[in-house]
PDB file of C-alpha atoms and ligand atoms in Angstrom:
ATOM      1  CA  MET A 155     -35.594  71.530  85.299  1.00 84.00           C
ATOM      2  CA  THR A 156     -38.950  71.348  87.113  1.00 95.00           C
ATOM      3  CA  ASP A 157     -38.626  71.007  90.869  1.00 98.00           C
ATOM      4  CA  PHE A 158     -40.218  67.748  92.033  1.00 98.00           C
ATOM      5  CA  SER A 159     -39.347  68.227  95.725  1.00 98.00           C
ATOM      6  CA  GLY A 160     -42.056  66.735  97.941  1.00 98.00           C
ATOM      7  CA  THR A 161     -43.362  64.566  95.097  1.00 98.00           C
ATOM      8  CA  VAL A 162     -43.518  60.789  95.406  1.00 99.00           C
ATOM      9  CA  ALA A 163     -43.191  58.642  92.283  1.00 99.00           C
ATOM     10  CA  LEU A 164     -43.387  54.948  91.548  1.00 99.00           C
ATOM     11  CA  VAL A 165     -41.509  53.721  88.466  1.00 99.00           C
ATOM     12  CA  THR A 166     -41.949  50.158  87.164  1.00 99.00           C
ATOM     13  CA  GLY A 167     -39.156  48.689  85.088  1.00 98.00           C
ATOM     14  CA  ALA A 168     -36.889  51.043  87.021  1.00 98.00           C
ATOM     15  CA  ALA A 169     -33.846  48.771  87.096  1.00 98.00           C
ATOM     16  CA  SER A 170     -32.893  49.291  83.457  1.00 98.00           C
ATOM     17  CA  GLY A 171     -33.137  51.416  80.326  1.00 98.00           C
ATOM     18  CA  ILE A 172     -35.925  53.978  80.124  1.00 98.00           C
ATOM     19  CA  GLY A 173     -37.220  53.290  83.639  1.00 98.00           C
ATOM     20  CA  ALA A 174     -33.771  53.835  85.130  1.00 98.00           C
ATOM     21  CA  ALA A 175     -33.419  57.098  83.195  1.00 98.00           C
ATOM     22  CA  ILE A 176     -36.830  58.327  84.408  1.00 98.00           C
ATOM     23  CA  THR A 177     -35.857  57.425  87.966  1.00 98.00           C
ATOM     24  CA  ALA A 178     -32.575  59.335  87.685  1.00 98.00           C
ATOM     25  CA  ARG A 179     -34.312  62.452  86.331  1.00 98.00           C
ATOM     26  CA  LEU A 180     -37.020  62.449  88.980  1.00 98.00           C
ATOM     27  CA  HIS A 181     -34.543  61.894  91.785  1.00 98.00           C
ATOM     28  CA  ALA A 182     -32.223  64.637  90.545  1.00 98.00           C
ATOM     29  CA  ALA A 183     -35.237  66.971  90.489  1.00 98.00           C
ATOM     30  CA  GLY A 184     -35.988  66.298  94.164  1.00 98.00           C
ATOM     31  CA  ALA A 185     -38.638  63.542  93.996  1.00 98.00           C
ATOM     32  CA  SER A 186     -38.772  60.488  96.234  1.00 98.00           C
ATOM     33  CA  VAL A 187     -38.872  57.384  94.041  1.00 98.00           C
ATOM     34  CA  LEU A 188     -39.958  53.801  94.568  1.00 98.00           C
ATOM     35  CA  LEU A 189     -38.130  51.642  92.027  1.00 98.00           C
ATOM     36  CA  ALA A 190     -40.242  48.578  91.178  1.00 98.00           C
ATOM     37  CA  ASP A 191     -38.759  45.847  89.024  1.00 98.00           C
ATOM     38  CA  LEU A 192     -38.757  42.073  88.625  1.00 98.00           C
ATOM     39  CA  ASP A 193     -34.964  41.935  88.481  1.00 98.00           C
ATOM     40  CA  ALA A 194     -33.823  41.839  92.121  1.00 98.00           C
ATOM     41  CA  ASP A 195     -30.112  41.740  91.245  1.00 98.00           C
ATOM     42  CA  ARG A 196     -30.253  44.812  89.034  1.00 98.00           C
ATOM     43  CA  LEU A 197     -32.327  46.660  91.619  1.00 98.00           C
ATOM     44  CA  ALA A 198     -29.752  45.814  94.294  1.00 97.00           C
ATOM     45  CA  ALA A 199     -26.890  46.970  92.072  1.00 97.00           C
ATOM     46  CA  GLY A 200     -28.692  50.186  91.104  1.00 96.00           C
ATOM     47  CA  PRO A 201     -28.932  53.585  92.755  1.00 95.00           C
ATOM     48  CA  SER A 202     -29.680  53.818  96.470  1.00 95.00           C
ATOM     49  CA  GLY A 203     -29.785  56.497  99.126  1.00 94.00           C
ATOM     50  CA  GLU A 204     -32.025  59.194 100.431  1.00 95.00           C
ATOM     51  CA  ARG A 205     -35.435  59.421  98.717  1.00 98.00           C
ATOM     52  CA  LEU A 206     -34.944  56.053  96.988  1.00 98.00           C
ATOM     53  CA  ARG A 207     -36.525  52.671  97.840  1.00 98.00           C
ATOM     54  CA  THR A 208     -36.757  49.467  95.870  1.00 98.00           C
ATOM     55  CA  ALA A 209     -39.457  46.801  95.677  1.00 98.00           C
ATOM     56  CA  VAL A 210     -39.004  43.559  93.777  1.00 98.00           C
ATOM     57  CA  THR A 211     -42.225  43.544  91.796  1.00 98.00           C
ATOM     58  CA  ASP A 212     -43.781  41.461  89.053  1.00 98.00           C
ATOM     59  CA  VAL A 213     -46.175  43.870  87.345  1.00 98.00           C
ATOM     60  CA  THR A 214     -48.288  40.952  86.105  1.00 98.00           C
ATOM     61  CA  ARG A 215     -49.202  40.123  89.722  1.00 98.00           C
ATOM     62  CA  ALA A 216     -51.826  42.344  91.317  1.00 98.00           C
ATOM     63  CA  GLY A 217     -50.571  41.614  94.831  1.00 98.00           C
ATOM     64  CA  ASP A 218     -47.035  42.707  93.903  1.00 98.00           C
ATOM     65  CA  VAL A 219     -48.199  45.971  92.346  1.00 99.00           C
ATOM     66  CA  GLU A 220     -50.492  46.772  95.257  1.00 98.00           C
ATOM     67  CA  ALA A 221     -47.641  46.033  97.700  1.00 98.00           C
ATOM     68  CA  ALA A 222     -45.218  48.285  95.781  1.00 98.00           C
ATOM     69  CA  CYS A 223     -47.717  51.149  95.983  1.00 98.00           C
ATOM     70  CA  ALA A 224     -48.169  50.514  99.711  1.00 98.00           C
ATOM     71  CA  THR A 225     -44.383  50.552 100.180  1.00 98.00           C
ATOM     72  CA  ALA A 226     -44.134  53.936  98.447  1.00 98.00           C
ATOM     73  CA  VAL A 227     -46.916  55.363 100.598  1.00 98.00           C
ATOM     74  CA  GLU A 228     -45.405  53.954 103.774  1.00 98.00           C
ATOM     75  CA  ALA A 229     -41.865  55.093 102.976  1.00 98.00           C
ATOM     76  CA  PHE A 230     -42.660  58.555 101.641  1.00 98.00           C
ATOM     77  CA  GLY A 231     -46.105  59.461 102.999  1.00 98.00           C
ATOM     78  CA  GLY A 232     -48.196  59.214  99.831  1.00 98.00           C
ATOM     79  CA  LEU A 233     -48.065  58.747  96.067  1.00 98.00           C
ATOM     80  CA  ASP A 234     -48.340  61.389  93.335  1.00 99.00           C
ATOM     81  CA  LEU A 235     -46.894  59.930  90.131  1.00 99.00           C
ATOM     82  CA  VAL A 236     -46.782  56.507  88.498  1.00 99.00           C
ATOM     83  CA  PHE A 237     -44.664  55.597  85.485  1.00 99.00           C
ATOM     84  CA  ASN A 238     -45.667  52.258  83.935  1.00 99.00           C
ATOM     85  CA  VAL A 239     -42.470  51.365  82.096  1.00 99.00           C
ATOM     86  CA  ALA A 240     -41.883  47.610  82.594  1.00 98.00           C
ATOM     87  CA  GLY A 241     -42.192  45.728  79.323  1.00 98.00           C
ATOM     88  CA  ALA A 242     -40.662  43.159  77.006  1.00 97.00           C
ATOM     89  CA  ALA A 243     -41.716  40.988  74.084  1.00 96.00           C
ATOM     90  CA  ARG A 244     -41.619  37.293  73.281  1.00 96.00           C
ATOM     91  CA  LEU A 245     -41.684  37.358  69.520  1.00 96.00           C
ATOM     92  CA  GLY A 246     -43.382  34.858  67.191  1.00 97.00           C
ATOM     93  CA  THR A 247     -45.563  35.026  64.107  1.00 97.00           C
ATOM     94  CA  VAL A 248     -49.343  34.822  64.297  1.00 97.00           C
ATOM     95  CA  LEU A 249     -49.349  31.512  62.412  1.00 98.00           C
ATOM     96  CA  ASP A 250     -46.456  29.675  64.057  1.00 97.00           C
ATOM     97  CA  GLY A 251     -45.526  31.550  67.253  1.00 97.00           C
ATOM     98  CA  GLY A 252     -46.309  30.142  70.683  1.00 98.00           C
ATOM     99  CA  GLU A 253     -49.711  30.844  72.191  1.00 98.00           C
ATOM    100  CA  ASP A 254     -48.045  31.106  75.605  1.00 98.00           C
ATOM    101  CA  ASP A 255     -45.680  33.761  74.190  1.00 98.00           C
ATOM    102  CA  TRP A 256     -48.690  35.727  72.958  1.00 98.00           C
ATOM    103  CA  ARG A 257     -50.457  35.513  76.303  1.00 98.00           C
ATOM    104  CA  SER A 258     -47.416  36.370  78.425  1.00 98.00           C
ATOM    105  CA  THR A 259     -46.510  39.402  76.291  1.00 98.00           C
ATOM    106  CA  VAL A 260     -50.051  40.790  76.383  1.00 98.00           C
ATOM    107  CA  ASP A 261     -50.228  40.081  80.103  1.00 98.00           C
ATOM    108  CA  LEU A 262     -46.969  41.934  80.780  1.00 98.00           C
ATOM    109  CA  VAL A 263     -47.403  44.897  78.430  1.00 98.00           C
ATOM    110  CA  LEU A 264     -51.135  45.562  78.667  1.00 98.00           C
ATOM    111  CA  GLY A 265     -51.999  43.751  81.899  1.00 98.00           C
ATOM    112  CA  GLY A 266     -49.019  45.207  83.766  1.00 99.00           C
ATOM    113  CA  THR A 267     -49.976  48.716  82.714  1.00 99.00           C
ATOM    114  CA  TYR A 268     -53.577  48.105  83.770  1.00 99.00           C
ATOM    115  CA  LEU A 269     -52.460  46.962  87.234  1.00 99.00           C
ATOM    116  CA  GLY A 270     -50.117  49.944  87.557  1.00 99.00           C
ATOM    117  CA  ILE A 271     -52.948  52.350  86.742  1.00 99.00           C
ATOM    118  CA  ARG A 272     -55.405  50.489  88.978  1.00 99.00           C
ATOM    119  CA  TYR A 273     -53.326  50.245  92.150  1.00 99.00           C
ATOM    120  CA  GLY A 274     -51.182  53.317  91.542  1.00 99.00           C
ATOM    121  CA  GLY A 275     -54.306  55.341  90.746  1.00 99.00           C
ATOM    122  CA  ARG A 276     -55.995  54.146  93.942  1.00 99.00           C
ATOM    123  CA  ALA A 277     -52.948  55.157  96.009  1.00 99.00           C
ATOM    124  CA  ILE A 278     -52.841  58.598  94.360  1.00 98.00           C
ATOM    125  CA  ARG A 279     -56.584  59.008  94.995  1.00 98.00           C
ATOM    126  CA  GLU A 280     -56.079  58.010  98.618  1.00 98.00           C
ATOM    127  CA  THR A 281     -53.202  60.492  99.000  1.00 98.00           C
ATOM    128  CA  GLY A 282     -55.622  63.186  97.874  1.00 98.00           C
ATOM    129  CA  ARG A 283     -53.221  65.605  96.162  1.00 97.00           C
ATOM    130  CA  GLY A 284     -54.067  64.659  92.577  1.00 98.00           C
ATOM    131  CA  GLY A 285     -51.265  63.444  90.343  1.00 98.00           C
ATOM    132  CA  ALA A 286     -50.298  61.931  87.034  1.00 99.00           C
ATOM    133  CA  ILE A 287     -49.686  58.573  85.393  1.00 99.00           C
ATOM    134  CA  VAL A 288     -47.421  58.085  82.373  1.00 99.00           C
ATOM    135  CA  ASN A 289     -47.556  54.838  80.414  1.00 99.00           C
ATOM    136  CA  ILE A 290     -44.706  53.826  78.129  1.00 99.00           C
ATOM    137  CA  SER A 291     -46.349  52.465  74.983  1.00 98.00           C
ATOM    138  CA  SER A 292     -44.378  52.171  71.725  1.00 98.00           C
ATOM    139  CA  LEU A 293     -44.249  53.353  68.140  1.00 97.00           C
ATOM    140  CA  ASN A 294     -45.406  49.763  67.527  1.00 97.00           C
ATOM    141  CA  ALA A 295     -48.838  50.922  68.709  1.00 98.00           C
ATOM    142  CA  HIS A 296     -48.968  52.568  65.252  1.00 97.00           C
ATOM    143  CA  VAL A 297     -46.413  50.603  63.217  1.00 95.00           C
ATOM    144  CA  PRO A 298     -46.525  46.776  63.029  1.00 95.00           C
ATOM    145  CA  LEU A 299     -43.467  44.671  63.827  1.00 94.00           C
ATOM    146  CA  TYR A 300     -42.875  41.352  62.051  1.00 95.00           C
ATOM    147  CA  GLY A 301     -43.248  38.602  64.636  1.00 97.00           C
ATOM    148  CA  GLY A 302     -44.392  41.131  67.207  1.00 97.00           C
ATOM    149  CA  SER A 303     -48.165  40.954  66.906  1.00 98.00           C
ATOM    150  CA  SER A 304     -48.642  40.391  70.643  1.00 98.00           C
ATOM    151  CA  TYR A 305     -46.345  43.305  71.524  1.00 98.00           C
ATOM    152  CA  ALA A 306     -47.734  45.722  68.928  1.00 98.00           C
ATOM    153  CA  ALA A 307     -51.358  44.866  69.739  1.00 98.00           C
ATOM    154  CA  ALA A 308     -50.691  45.202  73.471  1.00 98.00           C
ATOM    155  CA  LYS A 309     -48.902  48.543  72.998  1.00 98.00           C
ATOM    156  CA  ALA A 310     -51.862  49.781  70.918  1.00 98.00           C
ATOM    157  CA  GLY A 311     -54.010  48.614  73.823  1.00 99.00           C
ATOM    158  CA  VAL A 312     -51.873  50.664  76.211  1.00 99.00           C
ATOM    159  CA  GLU A 313     -52.587  53.757  74.123  1.00 98.00           C
ATOM    160  CA  MET A 314     -56.371  53.275  74.370  1.00 98.00           C
ATOM    161  CA  LEU A 315     -56.152  52.213  78.018  1.00 99.00           C
ATOM    162  CA  THR A 316     -54.390  55.536  78.617  1.00 99.00           C
ATOM    163  CA  LYS A 317     -57.294  57.485  77.101  1.00 98.00           C
ATOM    164  CA  ASN A 318     -59.908  55.463  78.973  1.00 98.00           C
ATOM    165  CA  ALA A 319     -58.088  55.839  82.288  1.00 99.00           C
ATOM    166  CA  ALA A 320     -57.700  59.592  81.685  1.00 99.00           C
ATOM    167  CA  LEU A 321     -61.470  59.798  81.234  1.00 98.00           C
ATOM    168  CA  GLU A 322     -62.144  57.963  84.480  1.00 98.00           C
ATOM    169  CA  LEU A 323     -59.375  59.379  86.706  1.00 98.00           C
ATOM    170  CA  ALA A 324     -59.823  63.077  85.874  1.00 98.00           C
ATOM    171  CA  ARG A 325     -62.442  63.381  88.627  1.00 98.00           C
ATOM    172  CA  HIS A 326     -59.677  62.512  91.101  1.00 98.00           C
ATOM    173  CA  GLY A 327     -57.311  65.117  89.688  1.00 98.00           C
ATOM    174  CA  ILE A 328     -55.162  62.470  87.997  1.00 99.00           C
ATOM    175  CA  ARG A 329     -53.931  62.972  84.429  1.00 99.00           C
ATOM    176  CA  VAL A 330     -52.972  59.919  82.348  1.00 99.00           C
ATOM    177  CA  ASN A 331     -50.785  60.154  79.236  1.00 99.00           C
ATOM    178  CA  ALA A 332     -48.645  57.876  77.093  1.00 99.00           C
ATOM    179  CA  VAL A 333     -45.193  58.094  75.539  1.00 99.00           C
ATOM    180  CA  LEU A 334     -44.566  56.163  72.315  1.00 98.00           C
ATOM    181  CA  PRO A 335     -40.805  55.613  71.924  1.00 98.00           C
ATOM    182  CA  GLY A 336     -39.299  54.681  68.576  1.00 96.00           C
ATOM    183  CA  LEU A 337     -35.944  52.917  68.840  1.00 94.00           C
ATOM    184  CA  VAL A 338     -34.035  53.402  72.089  1.00 96.00           C
ATOM    185  CA  ARG A 339     -30.606  52.052  72.936  1.00 94.00           C
ATOM    186  CA  THR A 340     -31.326  49.854  75.992  1.00 95.00           C
ATOM    187  CA  PRO A 341     -30.709  46.211  76.970  1.00 92.00           C
ATOM    188  CA  LEU A 342     -34.022  45.415  75.238  1.00 91.00           C
ATOM    189  CA  THR A 343     -32.570  46.364  71.850  1.00 90.00           C
ATOM    190  CA  THR A 344     -28.811  45.756  72.223  1.00 86.00           C
ATOM    191  CA  GLY A 345     -29.043  42.689  69.980  1.00 84.00           C
ATOM    192  CA  TRP A 346     -29.907  44.992  67.084  1.00 83.00           C
ATOM    193  CA  PHE A 347     -26.890  47.287  67.478  1.00 81.00           C
ATOM    194  CA  ASP A 348     -24.171  45.105  65.983  1.00 80.00           C
ATOM    195  CA  GLY A 349     -23.443  47.284  62.945  1.00 82.00           C
ATOM    196  CA  GLY A 350     -25.338  44.808  60.735  1.00 84.00           C
ATOM    197  CA  PRO A 351     -28.219  45.237  58.287  1.00 85.00           C
ATOM    198  CA  ILE A 352     -30.926  45.518  60.949  1.00 83.00           C
ATOM    199  CA  GLU A 353     -29.188  48.475  62.572  1.00 85.00           C
ATOM    200  CA  ARG A 354     -28.533  50.056  59.166  1.00 89.00           C
ATOM    201  CA  ASP A 355     -32.145  49.636  58.013  1.00 87.00           C
ATOM    202  CA  PHE A 356     -33.487  50.941  61.310  1.00 85.00           C
ATOM    203  CA  THR A 357     -31.394  54.073  61.364  1.00 88.00           C
ATOM    204  CA  ALA A 358     -32.128  54.745  57.686  1.00 90.00           C
ATOM    205  CA  ARG A 359     -35.786  55.173  58.651  1.00 90.00           C
ATOM    206  CA  ILE A 360     -35.134  57.552  61.531  1.00 94.00           C
ATOM    207  CA  LEU A 361     -34.818  61.224  60.577  1.00 93.00           C
ATOM    208  CA  ALA A 362     -32.501  61.736  63.546  1.00 93.00           C
ATOM    209  CA  GLY A 363     -30.199  59.131  61.937  1.00 92.00           C
ATOM    210  CA  ARG A 364     -29.655  57.292  65.217  1.00 93.00           C
ATOM    211  CA  PRO A 365     -31.543  55.566  68.031  1.00 93.00           C
ATOM    212  CA  ALA A 366     -32.484  57.527  71.138  1.00 96.00           C
ATOM    213  CA  GLU A 367     -30.586  57.377  74.401  1.00 97.00           C
ATOM    214  CA  PRO A 368     -32.821  56.465  77.386  1.00 98.00           C
ATOM    215  CA  ASP A 369     -32.629  59.981  78.832  1.00 98.00           C
ATOM    216  CA  GLU A 370     -34.197  61.343  75.620  1.00 98.00           C
ATOM    217  CA  LEU A 371     -37.332  59.397  76.593  1.00 98.00           C
ATOM    218  CA  ALA A 372     -37.098  60.274  80.272  1.00 98.00           C
ATOM    219  CA  GLY A 373     -37.347  64.000  79.509  1.00 98.00           C
ATOM    220  CA  PRO A 374     -40.709  63.782  77.681  1.00 98.00           C
ATOM    221  CA  ALA A 375     -42.077  61.259  80.211  1.00 99.00           C
ATOM    222  CA  VAL A 376     -41.212  63.454  83.183  1.00 98.00           C
ATOM    223  CA  PHE A 377     -42.582  66.499  81.342  1.00 98.00           C
ATOM    224  CA  LEU A 378     -45.964  64.748  80.939  1.00 98.00           C
ATOM    225  CA  ALA A 379     -46.037  64.025  84.672  1.00 98.00           C
ATOM    226  CA  GLY A 380     -45.111  67.544  85.739  1.00 98.00           C
ATOM    227  CA  PRO A 381     -46.808  70.928  86.138  1.00 98.00           C
ATOM    228  CA  ASP A 382     -45.775  72.122  82.656  1.00 98.00           C
ATOM    229  CA  ALA A 383     -48.187  69.493  81.285  1.00 98.00           C
ATOM    230  CA  SER A 384     -51.062  70.440  83.623  1.00 98.00           C
ATOM    231  CA  TYR A 385     -53.450  70.793  80.634  1.00 98.00           C
ATOM    232  CA  VAL A 386     -52.260  67.650  78.791  1.00 98.00           C
ATOM    233  CA  ASN A 387     -54.496  64.641  79.395  1.00 98.00           C
ATOM    234  CA  GLY A 388     -55.387  61.390  77.629  1.00 98.00           C
ATOM    235  CA  THR A 389     -52.923  61.883  74.824  1.00 98.00           C
ATOM    236  CA  SER A 390     -49.829  60.258  73.325  1.00 98.00           C
ATOM    237  CA  LEU A 391     -46.440  61.766  72.699  1.00 98.00           C
ATOM    238  CA  VAL A 392     -44.533  60.019  69.912  1.00 98.00           C
ATOM    239  CA  VAL A 393     -40.792  60.286  70.669  1.00 98.00           C
ATOM    240  CA  ASP A 394     -39.176  58.586  67.686  1.00 97.00           C
ATOM    241  CA  GLY A 395     -36.679  60.980  66.100  1.00 97.00           C
ATOM    242  CA  GLY A 396     -39.148  61.471  63.233  1.00 96.00           C
ATOM    243  CA  TRP A 397     -39.445  57.790  62.340  1.00 95.00           C
ATOM    244  CA  GLU A 398     -43.243  57.604  62.003  1.00 94.00           C
ATOM    245  CA  ILE A 399     -43.394  60.291  59.309  1.00 93.00           C
ATOM    246  CA  THR A 400     -40.955  58.586  56.925  1.00 91.00           C
ATOM    247  CA  ASN A 401     -43.395  56.068  55.411  1.00 83.00           C
ATOM    248  CA  TYR A 402     -44.184  58.114  52.294  1.00 84.00           C
ATOM    249  CA  PRO A 403     -41.621  57.705  49.498  1.00 82.00           C
ATOM    250  CA  ASP A 404     -38.977  60.446  49.278  1.00 82.00           C
ATOM    251  CA  ILE A 405     -40.114  62.662  46.356  1.00 86.00           C
ATOM    252  CA  SER A 406     -37.612  65.435  47.050  1.00 84.00           C
ATOM    253  CA  ALA A 407     -35.923  64.864  43.648  1.00 89.00           C
ATOM    254  CA  ALA A 408     -39.227  65.366  41.789  1.00 89.00           C
ATOM    255  CA  VAL A 409     -39.955  68.494  43.795  1.00 90.00           C
ATOM    256  CA  GLY A 410     -36.491  69.764  42.998  1.00 86.00           C
ATOM    257  CA  ALA A 411     -35.643  70.559  46.586  1.00 74.00           C
TER     258      ALA A 411
HETATM  259  N1  NAD B 585     -35.948  50.192  73.844  1.00 56.74           N
HETATM  260  C1  NAD B 585     -36.791  50.522  72.870  1.00 56.74           C
HETATM  261  O1  NAD B 585     -36.386  50.708  71.708  1.00 56.74           O
HETATM  262  C2  NAD B 585     -38.259  50.672  73.161  1.00 56.74           C
HETATM  263  C3  NAD B 585     -39.076  51.169  72.135  1.00 56.74           C
HETATM  264  C4  NAD B 585     -40.434  51.317  72.369  1.00 56.74           C
HETATM  265  C5  NAD B 585     -40.964  51.002  73.615  1.00 56.74           C
HETATM  266  N2  NAD B 585     -40.140  50.529  74.591  1.00 56.74           N
HETATM  267  C6  NAD B 585     -40.763  50.213  75.877  1.00 56.74           C
HETATM  268  O2  NAD B 585     -40.116  50.915  76.908  1.00 56.74           O
HETATM  269  C7  NAD B 585     -40.232  50.171  78.118  1.00 56.74           C
HETATM  270  C8  NAD B 585     -38.851  50.041  78.753  1.00 56.74           C
HETATM  271  O3  NAD B 585     -38.030  49.308  77.857  1.00 56.74           O
HETATM  272  P1  NAD B 585     -36.436  49.390  77.900  1.00 56.74           P
HETATM  273  O4  NAD B 585     -35.999  49.509  76.510  1.00 56.74           O
HETATM  274  O5  NAD B 585     -35.999  50.365  78.901  1.00 56.74           O
HETATM  275  O6  NAD B 585     -36.136  47.873  78.347  1.00 56.74           O
HETATM  276  P2  NAD B 585     -35.172  47.269  79.445  1.00 56.74           P
HETATM  277  O7  NAD B 585     -35.130  45.811  79.148  1.00 56.74           O
HETATM  278  O8  NAD B 585     -33.904  48.037  79.537  1.00 56.74           O
HETATM  279  O9  NAD B 585     -35.988  47.526  80.805  1.00 56.74           O
HETATM  280  C9  NAD B 585     -37.193  46.878  81.061  1.00 56.74           C
HETATM  281  C10 NAD B 585     -37.280  46.611  82.552  1.00 56.74           C
HETATM  282  O10 NAD B 585     -38.552  46.000  82.812  1.00 56.74           O
HETATM  283  C11 NAD B 585     -38.349  44.984  83.773  1.00 56.74           C
HETATM  284  N3  NAD B 585     -39.421  43.994  83.709  1.00 56.74           N
HETATM  285  C12 NAD B 585     -39.640  43.060  82.744  1.00 56.74           C
HETATM  286  N4  NAD B 585     -40.697  42.310  83.079  1.00 56.74           N
HETATM  287  C13 NAD B 585     -41.150  42.764  84.263  1.00 56.74           C
HETATM  288  C14 NAD B 585     -42.209  42.398  85.126  1.00 56.74           C
HETATM  289  N5  NAD B 585     -43.041  41.362  84.836  1.00 56.74           N
HETATM  290  N6  NAD B 585     -42.404  43.102  86.269  1.00 56.74           N
HETATM  291  C15 NAD B 585     -41.581  44.129  86.585  1.00 56.74           C
HETATM  292  N7  NAD B 585     -40.543  44.508  85.820  1.00 56.74           N
HETATM  293  C16 NAD B 585     -40.346  43.836  84.668  1.00 56.74           C
HETATM  294  C17 NAD B 585     -37.000  44.390  83.427  1.00 56.74           C
HETATM  295  O11 NAD B 585     -36.451  43.658  84.538  1.00 56.74           O
HETATM  296  C18 NAD B 585     -36.203  45.629  83.058  1.00 56.74           C
HETATM  297  O12 NAD B 585     -35.527  46.162  84.175  1.00 56.74           O
HETATM  298  C19 NAD B 585     -40.880  48.846  77.764  1.00 56.74           C
HETATM  299  O13 NAD B 585     -42.270  48.910  78.052  1.00 56.74           O
HETATM  300  C20 NAD B 585     -40.665  48.744  76.271  1.00 56.74           C
HETATM  301  O14 NAD B 585     -41.636  47.952  75.643  1.00 56.74           O
HETATM  302  C21 NAD B 585     -38.799  50.366  74.411  1.00 56.74           C
END
């Protein structure tokens, strides 16, 4: 495991799922971590101790995000890494879904990532050591989701925002990359894991034959932020157990293999 001693990280959405797994990995590797999340109760019930601080943060509010960055700098003496993980979707079809649902999902997923890059990037620039930003997009940036147009479009936006930010932040020694998870077993998706047809159809499409555990996303995300990815910038890492490549019909019988 890479040693992150002396590194300061801010993780949004840190109270649950993928964000909590990223936080655990970073902390175990020696980093100081500011856990930023909207859910005050979960933050309070989560990990605490040396090299950990929490900040109740709504990533759709610029003032909250700026304050979380300031808290990290004040508590740990600077900021090196930002993980923009917070996200959720309010589903609804293009024709009949709520316009407020559309706006709030885009504001959270795309707007929240923008604010994390903006204020986190400024704090990293101010710290002056260079650093890295990792944005959690989704396989839905490439694959549409029925009723999820706002989420899928916003996640596709996160992928391009990642490239654009990488272009602009490189002069400050900051790399920006994205992770595109497929299906991960977290509170966001628990409703789908009831042994019913949705779970069966999902797992049938995944070469791994199962959803990911949160730590299987944390590994790639932390890799992108660390020194082993020093030459990786402005790109996306699809972490989906081979889901995206299963769209073509299975012609193995015709090939005879
Ligand atoms: N679980 C999956 O299958 C999956 C797949 C692809 C992408 N993702 C993405 O991964 C990220 C993490 O998802 P997860 O599965 O760990 O979900 P999760 O629900 O377990 O965690 C999301 C966290 O974000 C926080 N959050 C929500 N709105 C917020 C806001 N406005 N400000 C601050 N925090 C807020 C929640 O309180 C929660 O702690 C999300 O961006 C999600 O879209 C998840």
